[in-house]
PDB file of C-alpha atoms in Angstrom:
ATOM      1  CA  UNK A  42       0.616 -73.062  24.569  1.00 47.00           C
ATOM      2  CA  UNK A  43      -0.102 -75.563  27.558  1.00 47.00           C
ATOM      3  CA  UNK A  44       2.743 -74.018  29.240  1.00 50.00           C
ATOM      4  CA  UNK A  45       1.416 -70.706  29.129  1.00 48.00           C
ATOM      5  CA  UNK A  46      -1.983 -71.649  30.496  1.00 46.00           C
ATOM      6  CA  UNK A  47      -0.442 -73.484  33.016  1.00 48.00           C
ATOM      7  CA  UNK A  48       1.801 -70.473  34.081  1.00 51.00           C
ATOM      8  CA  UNK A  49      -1.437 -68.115  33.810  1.00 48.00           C
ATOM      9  CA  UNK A  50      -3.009 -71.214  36.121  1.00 48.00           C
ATOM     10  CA  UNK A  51      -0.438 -70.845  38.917  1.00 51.00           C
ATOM     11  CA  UNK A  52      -0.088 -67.708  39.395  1.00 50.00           C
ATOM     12  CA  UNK A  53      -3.459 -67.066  39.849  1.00 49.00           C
ATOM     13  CA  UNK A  54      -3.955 -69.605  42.148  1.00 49.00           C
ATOM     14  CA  UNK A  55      -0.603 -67.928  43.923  1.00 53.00           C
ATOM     15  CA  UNK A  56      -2.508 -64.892  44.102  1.00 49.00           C
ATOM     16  CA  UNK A  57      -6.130 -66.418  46.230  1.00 50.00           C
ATOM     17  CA  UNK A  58      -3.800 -68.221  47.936  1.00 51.00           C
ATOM     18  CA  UNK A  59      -1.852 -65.164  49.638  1.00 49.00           C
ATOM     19  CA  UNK A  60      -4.602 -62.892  49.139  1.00 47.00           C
ATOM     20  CA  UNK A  61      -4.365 -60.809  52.682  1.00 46.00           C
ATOM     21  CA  UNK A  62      -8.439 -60.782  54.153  1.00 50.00           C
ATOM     22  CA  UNK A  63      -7.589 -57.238  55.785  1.00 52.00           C
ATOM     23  CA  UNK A  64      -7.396 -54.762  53.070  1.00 59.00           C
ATOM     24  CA  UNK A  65      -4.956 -51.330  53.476  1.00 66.00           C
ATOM     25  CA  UNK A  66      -6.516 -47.850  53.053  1.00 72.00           C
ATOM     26  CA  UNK A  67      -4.837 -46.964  49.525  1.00 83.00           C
ATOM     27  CA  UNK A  68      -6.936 -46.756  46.924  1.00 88.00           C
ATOM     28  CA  UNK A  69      -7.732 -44.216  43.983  1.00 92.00           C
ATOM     29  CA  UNK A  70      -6.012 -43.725  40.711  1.00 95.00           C
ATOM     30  CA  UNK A  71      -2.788 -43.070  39.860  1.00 96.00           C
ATOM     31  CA  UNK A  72      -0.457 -42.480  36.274  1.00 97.00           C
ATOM     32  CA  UNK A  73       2.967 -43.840  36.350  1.00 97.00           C
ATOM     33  CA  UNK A  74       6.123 -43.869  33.738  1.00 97.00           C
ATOM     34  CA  UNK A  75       9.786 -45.682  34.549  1.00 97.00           C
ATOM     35  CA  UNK A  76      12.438 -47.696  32.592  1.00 97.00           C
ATOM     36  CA  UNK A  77      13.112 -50.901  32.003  1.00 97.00           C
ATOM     37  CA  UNK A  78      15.891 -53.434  31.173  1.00 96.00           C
ATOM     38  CA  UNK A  79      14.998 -56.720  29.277  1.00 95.00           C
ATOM     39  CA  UNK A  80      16.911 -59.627  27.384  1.00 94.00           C
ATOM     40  CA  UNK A  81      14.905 -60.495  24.816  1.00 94.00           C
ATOM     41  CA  UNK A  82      14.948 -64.264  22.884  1.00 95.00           C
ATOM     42  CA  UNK A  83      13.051 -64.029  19.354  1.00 94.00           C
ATOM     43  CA  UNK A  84      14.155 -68.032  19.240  1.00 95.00           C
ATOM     44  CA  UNK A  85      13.446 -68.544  15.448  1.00 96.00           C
ATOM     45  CA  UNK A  86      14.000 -64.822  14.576  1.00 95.00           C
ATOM     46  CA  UNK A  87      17.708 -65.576  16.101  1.00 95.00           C
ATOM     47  CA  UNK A  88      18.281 -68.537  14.330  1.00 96.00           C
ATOM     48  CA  UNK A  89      17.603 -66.510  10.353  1.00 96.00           C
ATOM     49  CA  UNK A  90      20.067 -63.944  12.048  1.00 95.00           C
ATOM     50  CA  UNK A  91      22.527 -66.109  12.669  1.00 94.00           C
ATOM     51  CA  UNK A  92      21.966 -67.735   9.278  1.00 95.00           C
ATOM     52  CA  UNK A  93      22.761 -64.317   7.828  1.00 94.00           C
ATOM     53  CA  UNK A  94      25.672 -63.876   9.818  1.00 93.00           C
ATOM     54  CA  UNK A  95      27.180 -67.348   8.370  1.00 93.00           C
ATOM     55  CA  UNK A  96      26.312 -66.105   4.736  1.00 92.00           C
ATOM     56  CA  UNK A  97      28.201 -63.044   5.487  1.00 92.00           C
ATOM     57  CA  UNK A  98      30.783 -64.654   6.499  1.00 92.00           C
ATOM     58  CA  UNK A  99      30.990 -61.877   9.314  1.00 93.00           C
ATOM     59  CA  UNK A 100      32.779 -62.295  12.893  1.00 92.00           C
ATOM     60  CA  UNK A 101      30.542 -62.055  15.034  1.00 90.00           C
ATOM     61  CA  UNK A 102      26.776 -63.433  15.000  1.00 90.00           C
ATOM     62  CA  UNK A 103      24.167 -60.533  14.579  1.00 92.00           C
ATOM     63  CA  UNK A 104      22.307 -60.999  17.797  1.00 90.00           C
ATOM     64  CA  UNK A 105      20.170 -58.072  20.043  1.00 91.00           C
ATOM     65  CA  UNK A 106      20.566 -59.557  23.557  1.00 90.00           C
ATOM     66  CA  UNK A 107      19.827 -56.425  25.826  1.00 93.00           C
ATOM     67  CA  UNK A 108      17.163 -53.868  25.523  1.00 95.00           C
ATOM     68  CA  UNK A 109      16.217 -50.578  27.371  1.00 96.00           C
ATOM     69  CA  UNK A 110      12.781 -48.838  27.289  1.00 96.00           C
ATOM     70  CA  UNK A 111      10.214 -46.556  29.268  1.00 97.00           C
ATOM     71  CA  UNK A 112       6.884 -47.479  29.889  1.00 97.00           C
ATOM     72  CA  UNK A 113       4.033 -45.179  31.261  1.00 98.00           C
ATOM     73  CA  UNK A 114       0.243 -46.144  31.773  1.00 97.00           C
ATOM     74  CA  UNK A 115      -2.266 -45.700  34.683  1.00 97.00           C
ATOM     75  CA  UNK A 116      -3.679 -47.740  37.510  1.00 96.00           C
ATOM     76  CA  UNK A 117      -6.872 -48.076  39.867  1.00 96.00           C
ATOM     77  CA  UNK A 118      -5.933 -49.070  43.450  1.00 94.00           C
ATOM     78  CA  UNK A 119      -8.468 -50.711  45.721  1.00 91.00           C
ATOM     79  CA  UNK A 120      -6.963 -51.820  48.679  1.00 87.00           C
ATOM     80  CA  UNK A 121      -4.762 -54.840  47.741  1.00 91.00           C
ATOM     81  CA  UNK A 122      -5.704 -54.977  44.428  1.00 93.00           C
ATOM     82  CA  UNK A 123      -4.802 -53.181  41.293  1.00 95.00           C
ATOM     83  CA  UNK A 124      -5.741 -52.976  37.518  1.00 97.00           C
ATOM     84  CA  UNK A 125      -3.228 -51.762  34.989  1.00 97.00           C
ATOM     85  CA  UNK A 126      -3.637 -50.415  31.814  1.00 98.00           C
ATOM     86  CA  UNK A 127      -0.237 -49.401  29.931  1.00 97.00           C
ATOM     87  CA  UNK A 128       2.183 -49.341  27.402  1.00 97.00           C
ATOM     88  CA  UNK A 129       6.133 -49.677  26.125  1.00 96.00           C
ATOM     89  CA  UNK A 130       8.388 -48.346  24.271  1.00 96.00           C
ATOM     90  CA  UNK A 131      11.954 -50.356  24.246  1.00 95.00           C
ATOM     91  CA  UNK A 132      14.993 -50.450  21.892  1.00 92.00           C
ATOM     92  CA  UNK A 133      17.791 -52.502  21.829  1.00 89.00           C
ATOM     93  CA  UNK A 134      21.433 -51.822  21.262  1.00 87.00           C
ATOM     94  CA  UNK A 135      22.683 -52.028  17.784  1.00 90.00           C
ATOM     95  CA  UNK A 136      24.619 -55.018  16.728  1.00 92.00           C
ATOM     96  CA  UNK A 137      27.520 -54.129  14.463  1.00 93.00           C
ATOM     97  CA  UNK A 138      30.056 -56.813  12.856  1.00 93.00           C
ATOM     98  CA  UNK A 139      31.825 -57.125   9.454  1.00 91.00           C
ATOM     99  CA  UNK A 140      33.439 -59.818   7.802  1.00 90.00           C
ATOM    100  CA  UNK A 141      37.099 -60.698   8.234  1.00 88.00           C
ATOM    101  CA  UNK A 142      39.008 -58.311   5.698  1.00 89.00           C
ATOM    102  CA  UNK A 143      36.063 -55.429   6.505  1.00 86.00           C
ATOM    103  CA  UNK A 144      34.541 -55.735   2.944  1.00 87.00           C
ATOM    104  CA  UNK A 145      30.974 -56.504   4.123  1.00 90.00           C
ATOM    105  CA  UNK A 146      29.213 -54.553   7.474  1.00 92.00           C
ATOM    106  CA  UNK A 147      26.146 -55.368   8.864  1.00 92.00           C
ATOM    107  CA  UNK A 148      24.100 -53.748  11.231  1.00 94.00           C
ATOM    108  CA  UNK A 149      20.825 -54.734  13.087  1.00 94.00           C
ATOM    109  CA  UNK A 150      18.601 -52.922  15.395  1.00 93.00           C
ATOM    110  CA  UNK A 151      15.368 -53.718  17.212  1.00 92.00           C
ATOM    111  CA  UNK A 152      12.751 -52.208  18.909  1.00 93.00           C
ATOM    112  CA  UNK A 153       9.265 -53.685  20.506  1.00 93.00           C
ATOM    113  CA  UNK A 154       6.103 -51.604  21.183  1.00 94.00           C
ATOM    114  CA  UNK A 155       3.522 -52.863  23.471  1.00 96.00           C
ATOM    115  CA  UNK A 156      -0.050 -52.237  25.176  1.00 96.00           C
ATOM    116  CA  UNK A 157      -0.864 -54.411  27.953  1.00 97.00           C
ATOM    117  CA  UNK A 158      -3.663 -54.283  30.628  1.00 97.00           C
ATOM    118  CA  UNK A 159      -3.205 -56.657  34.214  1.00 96.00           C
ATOM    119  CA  UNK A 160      -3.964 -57.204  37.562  1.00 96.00           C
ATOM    120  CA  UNK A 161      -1.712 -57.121  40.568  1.00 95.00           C
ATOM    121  CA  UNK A 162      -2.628 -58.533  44.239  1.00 94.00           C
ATOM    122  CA  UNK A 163      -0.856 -57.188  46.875  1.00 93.00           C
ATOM    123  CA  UNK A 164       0.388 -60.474  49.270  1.00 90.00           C
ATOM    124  CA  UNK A 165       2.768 -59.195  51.941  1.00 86.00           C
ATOM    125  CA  UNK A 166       2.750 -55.252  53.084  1.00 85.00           C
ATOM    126  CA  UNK A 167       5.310 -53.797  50.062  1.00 91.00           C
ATOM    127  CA  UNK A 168       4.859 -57.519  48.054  1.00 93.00           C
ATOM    128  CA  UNK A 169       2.967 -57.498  44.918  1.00 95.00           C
ATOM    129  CA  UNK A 170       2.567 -60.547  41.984  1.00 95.00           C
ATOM    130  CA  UNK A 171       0.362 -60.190  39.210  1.00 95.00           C
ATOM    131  CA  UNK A 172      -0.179 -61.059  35.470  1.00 94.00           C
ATOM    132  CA  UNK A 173      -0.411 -58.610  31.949  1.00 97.00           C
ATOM    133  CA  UNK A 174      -1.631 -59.616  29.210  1.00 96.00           C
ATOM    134  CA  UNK A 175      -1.392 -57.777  25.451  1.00 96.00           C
ATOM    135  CA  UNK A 176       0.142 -57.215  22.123  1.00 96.00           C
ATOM    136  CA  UNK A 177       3.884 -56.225  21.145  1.00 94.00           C
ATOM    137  CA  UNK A 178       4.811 -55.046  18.197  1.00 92.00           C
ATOM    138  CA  UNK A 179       7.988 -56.086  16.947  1.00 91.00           C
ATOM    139  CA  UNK A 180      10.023 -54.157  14.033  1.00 89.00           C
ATOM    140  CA  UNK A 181      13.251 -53.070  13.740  1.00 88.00           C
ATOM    141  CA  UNK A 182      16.398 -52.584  11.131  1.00 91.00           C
ATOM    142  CA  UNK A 183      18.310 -54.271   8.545  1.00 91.00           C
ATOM    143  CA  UNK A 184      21.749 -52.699   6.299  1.00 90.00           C
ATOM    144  CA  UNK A 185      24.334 -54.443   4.962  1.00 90.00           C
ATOM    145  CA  UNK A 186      27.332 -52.349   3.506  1.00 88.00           C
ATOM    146  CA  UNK A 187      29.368 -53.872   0.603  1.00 80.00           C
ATOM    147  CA  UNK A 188      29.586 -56.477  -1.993  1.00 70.00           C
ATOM    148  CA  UNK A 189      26.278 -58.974  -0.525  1.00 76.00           C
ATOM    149  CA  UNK A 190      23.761 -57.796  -2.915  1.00 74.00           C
ATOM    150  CA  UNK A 191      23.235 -61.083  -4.181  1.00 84.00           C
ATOM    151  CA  UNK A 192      22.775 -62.985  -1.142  1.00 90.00           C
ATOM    152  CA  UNK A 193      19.073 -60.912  -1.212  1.00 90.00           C
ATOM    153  CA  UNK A 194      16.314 -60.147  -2.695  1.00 90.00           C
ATOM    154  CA  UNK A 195      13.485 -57.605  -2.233  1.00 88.00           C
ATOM    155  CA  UNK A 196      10.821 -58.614   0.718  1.00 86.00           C
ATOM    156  CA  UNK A 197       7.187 -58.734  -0.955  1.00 83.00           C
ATOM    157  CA  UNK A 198       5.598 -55.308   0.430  1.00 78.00           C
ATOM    158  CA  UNK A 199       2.057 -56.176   2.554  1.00 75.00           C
ATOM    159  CA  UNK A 200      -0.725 -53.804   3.863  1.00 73.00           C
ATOM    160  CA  UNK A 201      -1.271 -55.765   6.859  1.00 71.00           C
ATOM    161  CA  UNK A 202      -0.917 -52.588   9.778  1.00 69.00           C
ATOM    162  CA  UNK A 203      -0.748 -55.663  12.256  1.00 70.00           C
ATOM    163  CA  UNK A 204       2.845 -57.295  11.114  1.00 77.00           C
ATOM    164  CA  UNK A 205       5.334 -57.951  13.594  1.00 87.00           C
ATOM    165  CA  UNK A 206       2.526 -58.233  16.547  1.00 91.00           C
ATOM    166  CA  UNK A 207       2.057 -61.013  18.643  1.00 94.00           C
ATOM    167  CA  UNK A 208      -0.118 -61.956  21.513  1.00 95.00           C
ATOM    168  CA  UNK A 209       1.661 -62.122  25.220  1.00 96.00           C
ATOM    169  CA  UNK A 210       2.190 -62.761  28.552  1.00 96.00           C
ATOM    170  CA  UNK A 211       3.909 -61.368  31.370  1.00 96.00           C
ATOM    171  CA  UNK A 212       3.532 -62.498  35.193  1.00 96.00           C
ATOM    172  CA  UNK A 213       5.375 -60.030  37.188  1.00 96.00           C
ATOM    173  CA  UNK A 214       6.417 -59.684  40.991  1.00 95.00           C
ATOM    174  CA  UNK A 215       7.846 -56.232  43.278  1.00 95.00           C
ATOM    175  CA  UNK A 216       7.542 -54.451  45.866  1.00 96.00           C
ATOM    176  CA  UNK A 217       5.759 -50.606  46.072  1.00 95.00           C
ATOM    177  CA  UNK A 218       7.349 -48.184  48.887  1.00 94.00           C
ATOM    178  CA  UNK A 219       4.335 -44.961  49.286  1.00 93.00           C
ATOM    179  CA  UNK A 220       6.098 -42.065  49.719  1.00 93.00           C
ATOM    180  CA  UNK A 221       3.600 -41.610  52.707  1.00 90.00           C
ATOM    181  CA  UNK A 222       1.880 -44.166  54.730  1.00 86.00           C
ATOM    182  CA  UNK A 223      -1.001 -45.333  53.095  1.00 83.00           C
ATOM    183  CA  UNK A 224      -0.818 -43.130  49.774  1.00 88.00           C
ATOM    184  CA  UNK A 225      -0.805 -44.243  46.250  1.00 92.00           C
ATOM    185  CA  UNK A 226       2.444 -42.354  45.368  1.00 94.00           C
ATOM    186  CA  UNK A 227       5.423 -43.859  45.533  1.00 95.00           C
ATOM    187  CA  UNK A 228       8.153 -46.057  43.871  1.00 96.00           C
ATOM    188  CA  UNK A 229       7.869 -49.449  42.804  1.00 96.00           C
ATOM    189  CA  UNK A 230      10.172 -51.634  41.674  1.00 96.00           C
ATOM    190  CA  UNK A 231       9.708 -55.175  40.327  1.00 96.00           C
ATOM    191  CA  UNK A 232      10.564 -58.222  38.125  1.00 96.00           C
ATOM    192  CA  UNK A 233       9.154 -59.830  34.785  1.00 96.00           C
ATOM    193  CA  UNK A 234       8.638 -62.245  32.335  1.00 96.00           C
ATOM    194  CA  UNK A 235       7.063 -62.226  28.538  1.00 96.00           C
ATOM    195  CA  UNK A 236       6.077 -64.847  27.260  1.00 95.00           C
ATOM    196  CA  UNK A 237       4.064 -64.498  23.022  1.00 95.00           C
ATOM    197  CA  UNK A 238       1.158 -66.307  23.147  1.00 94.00           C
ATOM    198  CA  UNK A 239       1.574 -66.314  19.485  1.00 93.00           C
ATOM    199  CA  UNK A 240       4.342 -66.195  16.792  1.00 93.00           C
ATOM    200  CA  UNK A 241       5.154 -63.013  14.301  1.00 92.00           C
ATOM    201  CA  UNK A 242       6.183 -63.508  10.134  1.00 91.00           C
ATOM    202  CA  UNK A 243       9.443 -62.010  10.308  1.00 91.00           C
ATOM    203  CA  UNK A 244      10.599 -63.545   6.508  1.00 91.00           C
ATOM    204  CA  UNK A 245       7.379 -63.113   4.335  1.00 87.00           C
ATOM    205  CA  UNK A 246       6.158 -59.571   5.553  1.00 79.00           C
ATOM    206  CA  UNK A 247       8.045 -56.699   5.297  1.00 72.00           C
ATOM    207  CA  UNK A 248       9.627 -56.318   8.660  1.00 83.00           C
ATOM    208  CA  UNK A 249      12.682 -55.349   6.948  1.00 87.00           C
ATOM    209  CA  UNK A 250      12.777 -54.081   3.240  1.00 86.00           C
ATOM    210  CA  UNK A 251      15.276 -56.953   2.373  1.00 88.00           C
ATOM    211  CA  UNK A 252      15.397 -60.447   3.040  1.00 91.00           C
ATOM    212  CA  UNK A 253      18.008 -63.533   2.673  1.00 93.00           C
ATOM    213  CA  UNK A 254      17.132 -65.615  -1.305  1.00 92.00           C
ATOM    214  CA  UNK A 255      16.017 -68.868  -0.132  1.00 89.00           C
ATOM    215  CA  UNK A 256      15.937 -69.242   3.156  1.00 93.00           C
ATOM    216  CA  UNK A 257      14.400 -72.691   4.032  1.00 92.00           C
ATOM    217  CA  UNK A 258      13.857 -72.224   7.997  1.00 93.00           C
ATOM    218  CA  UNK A 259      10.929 -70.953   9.776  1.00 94.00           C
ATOM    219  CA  UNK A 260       9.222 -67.833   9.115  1.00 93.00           C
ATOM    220  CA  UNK A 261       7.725 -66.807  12.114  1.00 94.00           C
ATOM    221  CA  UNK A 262       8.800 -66.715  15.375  1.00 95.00           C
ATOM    222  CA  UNK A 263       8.102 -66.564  19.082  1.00 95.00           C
ATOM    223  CA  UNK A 264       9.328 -64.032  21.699  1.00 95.00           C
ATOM    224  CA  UNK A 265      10.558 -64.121  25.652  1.00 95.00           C
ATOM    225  CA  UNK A 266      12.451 -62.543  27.741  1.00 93.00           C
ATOM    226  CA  UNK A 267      13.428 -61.314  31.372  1.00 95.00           C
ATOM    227  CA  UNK A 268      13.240 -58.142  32.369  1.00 95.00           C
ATOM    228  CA  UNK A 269      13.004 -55.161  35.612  1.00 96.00           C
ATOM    229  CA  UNK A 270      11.446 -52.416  36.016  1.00 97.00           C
ATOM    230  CA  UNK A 271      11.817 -48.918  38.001  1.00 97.00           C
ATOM    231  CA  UNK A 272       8.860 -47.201  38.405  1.00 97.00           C
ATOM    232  CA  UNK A 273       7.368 -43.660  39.951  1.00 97.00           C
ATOM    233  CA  UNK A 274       3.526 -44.184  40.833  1.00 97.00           C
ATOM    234  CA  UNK A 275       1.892 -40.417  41.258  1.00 96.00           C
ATOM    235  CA  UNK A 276      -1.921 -40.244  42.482  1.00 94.00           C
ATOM    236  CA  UNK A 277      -4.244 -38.559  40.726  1.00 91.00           C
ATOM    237  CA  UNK A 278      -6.990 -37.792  43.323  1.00 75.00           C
TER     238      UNK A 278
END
């Protein structure tokens, strides 16, 4: 947690620091939508994976290391500042192994929702750095094929709407290229980093339907990961 403050700390100081005194002429509001490429670490999440993978006996460790998304929100430009409000969708590619004869296959796949609202400050003509902050909602999919029945048992079922979501942060860094001088539309492309403020129960709710009998490690985990983004910024006035 002092890590996270102390990230939140610098970059804000980064961003008085190279604050430019002469503001541009763009400002208004605009609506934009891209993609985006991540590679997500659920540390503790990883760790019960692999766990599963060494009670299956499979191949290859059950691990979702790249993920792929769109996101889509809207922002208010004031000269070299900009608020954000947003959201995003992202999946990642399904992890497939089976044991050594092909008696047991297991499959896992993941997918993150999030709504975030920052600030960005724009430093050096194109050069932007800024900071999110929100929730992401983390779910995904479990199946095992074959005989591993009794390596499981049924997850307890909860009502809680908020499971799988934790608190996070994300400072981020780009450049924006109008499509005109001095007008809100245009491309932007830039870099980031999420960091959970917070930690999710992936064992005890019911993330998945099913869950490994006994497992002693822990329960909830945290969340990170480094990702890009392509973006197209349209104006709206």
């Amino acid at each position: 947690m002092k890590k996270i403050f102390l990230v939140i700390s610098l970059f804000l100081s980064v961003i008085v620091a190279f604050s430019q005194k002469k503001k541009t002429t763009i400002e208004g509001k605009a609506f934009y939508f891209g993609v985006a490429y991540s590679k997500p670490v659920r540390a503790e999440f990883d760790k019960y994976m692999a766990v599963i993978s060494d009670s299956l006996k499979l191949t290859n460790p059950l691990l979702v290391k790249n993920s792929y998304g769109i996101h889509a929100g809207i922002i208010f430009r004031n000269g070299n500042g900009e608020f954000e409000a947003g959201g995003s969708y992202a999946f990642g590619i399904t992890a497939k192994s089976s044991n050594a004869n092909n008696s047991t296959l297991a499959t896992l796949a993941t997918n993150t929702f999030d709504i975030h609202f920052g600030y960005s400050q724009y430093i050096a003509g194109p050069l932007f750095i800024g900071f999110d902050l929100g929730v992401i909602s983390n779910d995904g999919k479990f199946t095992t094929k074959g005989s591993s029945a009794a390596l499981f048992e049924e997850t307890p079922e909860s009502n809680n709407p908020f499971k799988g979501y934790i608190f996070f942060a994300r400072p981020k860094a780009g450049f924006f290229f109008p499509f005109k001088k001095d007008n809100l539309s245009g491309f932007k492309l830039s870099a980031f980093y999420d960091m959970s403020i917070s930690k999710y129960d992936f064992y005890n709710k019911d993330i998945f339907p099913d869950r490994l009998k006994n497992y002693k490690g822990d329960a909830k985990s945290s969340y990170k990961g480094l990702g890009l983004q392509a973006t197209l910024v349209l104006a709206m006035n």
